[in-house]
Amino acid sequence: MQRVVCPGSFDPATNGHLDIIGRACGLYDEVVVAVLINITKHSLFTVDERVDMLREVTKGYGNVRVERFHGLLVDFCAANGITAVVKGLRAVSDFEYEMQMAQMNYRLAKVETLFMTTNPLYSFLSSSLVKEIAKYGGDVSELVPELVLSQLQGRLASELPDGEPHRVG
Ligand code: ADP
């Protein structure tokens, strides 16, 4: 069985993430989406919320498993019988960091990294930009799955000090 991992923060999942996950599903028997538990980074959604949303929006693929992980990705790979990481490359700016991580993961545990070029529709898209736009009332409805959009609306509305809901989509 060919099993790969798509790791990330997914705070929250975007259509760019789903594009990479969906394409990986067509190439491998099983795609494990691994949500990084990072207690030092402020996140909008808890790890449990991110995992639940990802499970819901990927259930149609049939060969996706969503898990959480902390520590080294190579250790998660060893524990789950995974030999390769699949990552999306959005722009040249992603390249330097991703290459360093890929080389280190190979050096540490011979875990391979496979890069997919982003669908041009989503090459500008990141979770942090989606949160920023949504926070100021911009329309992100084409950039995230419907479930994520409604969760974003709820979360941002409840975070506003005056209780005034933001328009997200
Ligand atoms: P970021 O890297 O923006 O902090 P994540 O950690 O959630 O966001 O992303 C996990 C991985 O998903 C990234 O390393 C990248 O491989 C992929 N990814 C994120 N956004 C996109 C996108 N718009 N198109 C393709 N791949 C993406």
Coordinates of C-alpha atoms and ligand atoms in Angstrom, one line a residue:
M1 CA 0.0 0.0 0.0
Q2 CA 1.4 3.4 -1.0
R3 CA 0.6 5.8 1.8
V4 CA 1.7 9.5 1.8
V5 CA 1.2 12.4 4.3
C6 CA 0.1 15.9 3.7
P7 CA 1.2 17.8 6.8
G8 CA 0.3 21.3 7.8
S9 CA -1.5 23.6 10.3
F10 CA -4.8 23.8 8.3
D11 CA -6.0 26.8 10.4
P12 CA -8.3 26.5 8.6
A13 CA -8.3 24.2 5.5
T14 CA -8.6 26.1 2.2
N15 CA -9.5 25.1 -1.3
G16 CA -5.7 25.2 -2.0
H17 CA -5.2 22.4 0.6
L18 CA -8.1 20.4 -0.8
D19 CA -6.7 20.7 -4.3
I20 CA -3.4 19.1 -3.3
I21 CA -5.1 16.5 -1.1
G22 CA -7.5 15.5 -3.8
R23 CA -4.8 15.2 -6.4
A24 CA -2.7 13.1 -4.0
C25 CA -5.7 10.9 -3.5
G26 CA -5.7 10.1 -7.2
L27 CA -2.1 9.0 -7.1
Y28 CA -1.8 7.0 -3.9
D29 CA -3.7 4.3 -2.0
E30 CA -4.0 6.4 1.2
V31 CA -3.4 10.0 2.0
V32 CA -2.9 10.9 5.7
V33 CA -3.6 14.5 6.4
A34 CA -1.6 15.4 9.5
V35 CA -2.5 18.4 11.5
L36 CA 0.4 19.9 13.4
I37 CA -0.1 20.5 17.1
N38 CA 1.8 23.6 17.8
I39 CA 1.1 25.1 21.2
T40 CA 3.4 28.1 20.7
K41 CA 1.5 29.4 17.6
H42 CA -1.7 31.3 18.1
S43 CA -4.4 29.6 16.1
L44 CA -8.0 30.6 15.3
F45 CA -9.3 27.0 15.5
T46 CA -8.3 24.3 18.0
V47 CA -6.6 21.2 16.7
D48 CA -9.8 19.2 17.3
E49 CA -11.9 21.7 15.3
R50 CA -9.4 21.6 12.5
V51 CA -9.4 17.8 12.4
D52 CA -13.2 17.7 12.5
M53 CA -13.5 20.2 9.6
L54 CA -10.9 18.3 7.5
R55 CA -12.6 14.9 8.1
E56 CA -15.9 16.4 6.9
V57 CA -14.5 18.1 3.8
T58 CA -12.4 15.2 2.7
K59 CA -14.8 12.4 3.4
G60 CA -15.9 12.3 -0.2
Y61 CA -12.5 11.1 -1.4
G62 CA -12.7 7.8 0.3
N63 CA -9.0 7.3 0.9
V64 CA -8.1 10.1 3.3
R65 CA -7.4 9.7 7.0
V66 CA -7.0 12.8 9.2
E67 CA -4.7 12.6 12.2
R68 CA -2.9 15.0 14.5
F69 CA 0.8 15.0 15.2
H70 CA 3.4 16.8 17.2
G71 CA 7.2 16.6 17.2
L72 CA 9.1 15.4 14.2
L73 CA 7.2 14.6 11.0
V74 CA 9.7 11.8 10.3
D75 CA 8.7 10.1 13.5
F76 CA 5.0 10.4 12.6
C77 CA 5.9 8.8 9.2
A78 CA 7.8 5.9 10.9
A79 CA 4.9 5.3 13.3
N80 CA 2.3 5.2 10.4
G81 CA 4.2 3.3 7.7
I82 CA 4.6 6.4 5.5
T83 CA 7.6 6.9 3.2
A84 CA 6.7 10.1 1.4
V85 CA 5.4 13.6 2.1
V86 CA 3.3 15.5 -0.5
K87 CA 3.5 19.3 -0.4
G88 CA 2.1 22.0 -2.6
L89 CA 4.4 24.6 -3.9
R90 CA 2.7 28.0 -4.4
A91 CA 5.5 30.3 -5.5
V92 CA 9.2 30.6 -5.5
S93 CA 9.0 32.1 -2.0
D94 CA 7.8 28.6 -0.7
F95 CA 10.8 26.9 -2.4
E96 CA 13.7 27.7 -0.1
Y97 CA 12.1 26.6 3.1
E98 CA 10.4 23.6 1.6
M99 CA 13.7 22.4 0.0
Q100 CA 15.5 22.7 3.4
M101 CA 12.7 20.7 5.1
A102 CA 12.7 18.1 2.4
Q103 CA 16.4 17.6 2.5
M104 CA 16.4 17.4 6.3
N105 CA 13.6 14.8 6.4
Y106 CA 15.5 12.7 3.9
R107 CA 18.7 13.1 5.9
L108 CA 17.0 12.2 9.2
A109 CA 15.0 9.2 8.0
K110 CA 15.1 8.8 4.2
V111 CA 11.5 10.2 4.0
E112 CA 11.0 11.5 0.5
T113 CA 9.1 14.7 -0.3
L114 CA 7.1 15.1 -3.5
F115 CA 6.1 18.6 -4.6
M116 CA 3.0 19.4 -6.6
T117 CA 2.7 22.7 -8.3
T118 CA -0.3 24.6 -7.0
N119 CA -3.4 25.0 -9.2
P120 CA -3.0 28.6 -10.4
L121 CA -6.4 29.4 -9.1
Y122 CA -5.0 29.0 -5.6
S123 CA -1.4 30.1 -5.9
F124 CA -2.0 33.2 -3.8
L125 CA -4.0 31.4 -1.2
S126 CA -2.9 30.8 2.4
S127 CA -4.8 30.2 5.6
S128 CA -3.4 33.3 7.2
L129 CA -4.5 35.5 4.3
V130 CA -8.0 34.0 4.4
K131 CA -8.3 34.8 8.1
E132 CA -7.1 38.3 7.5
I133 CA -9.5 39.0 4.7
A134 CA -12.4 37.4 6.5
K135 CA -11.6 39.4 9.6
Y136 CA -12.2 42.6 7.7
G137 CA -15.3 41.5 6.0
G138 CA -13.9 40.4 2.7
D139 CA -15.5 37.7 0.6
V140 CA -13.6 34.4 0.9
S141 CA -16.5 32.2 -0.2
E142 CA -14.6 31.0 -3.3
L143 CA -11.5 30.2 -1.3
V144 CA -12.6 27.8 1.4
P145 CA -15.1 24.9 1.6
E146 CA -18.7 25.9 2.7
L147 CA -18.3 24.3 6.1
V148 CA -15.1 26.3 6.7
L149 CA -16.8 29.4 5.6
S150 CA -19.6 29.0 8.2
Q151 CA -17.2 28.1 10.9
L152 CA -15.1 31.2 10.1
Q153 CA -18.2 33.4 10.2
G154 CA -19.2 32.0 13.6
R155 CA -15.7 32.2 15.1
L156 CA -15.0 35.8 13.9
A157 CA -18.4 37.0 15.0
S158 CA -17.8 35.6 18.5
E159 CA -14.3 37.1 18.7
L160 CA -15.5 40.7 18.0
P161 CA -15.5 42.8 21.2
D162 CA -18.7 44.6 20.3
G163 CA -20.5 41.5 19.2
E164 CA -21.0 43.0 15.7
P165 CA -20.8 40.1 13.2
H166 CA -18.3 40.3 10.4
R167 CA -19.5 39.7 6.8
V168 CA -17.3 36.8 5.6
G169 CA -18.9 35.8 2.3
Ligands
ADP1 P1 1.0 27.5 5.5 O1 2.1 26.7 4.8 O2 0.4 28.5 4.5 O3 1.2 27.9 6.9 P2 -0.3 25.1 6.1 O4 0.8 24.8 7.1 O5 -1.7 24.8 6.6 O6 -0.3 26.5 5.6 O7 -0.2 24.3 4.7 C1 0.3 23.0 4.7 C2 0.8 22.7 3.3 O8 -0.3 22.8 2.4 C3 1.8 23.7 2.8 O9 3.1 23.4 3.2 C4 1.6 23.6 1.3 O10 2.3 22.4 0.9 C5 0.2 23.3 1.2 N1 -0.6 24.5 0.8 C6 -1.1 25.5 1.5 N2 -1.8 26.4 0.8 C7 -1.7 25.9 -0.5 C8 -2.2 26.4 -1.7 N3 -2.9 27.5 -1.8 N4 -2.0 25.7 -2.8 C9 -1.3 24.5 -2.7 N5 -0.8 24.0 -1.6 C10 -1.0 24.7 -0.5

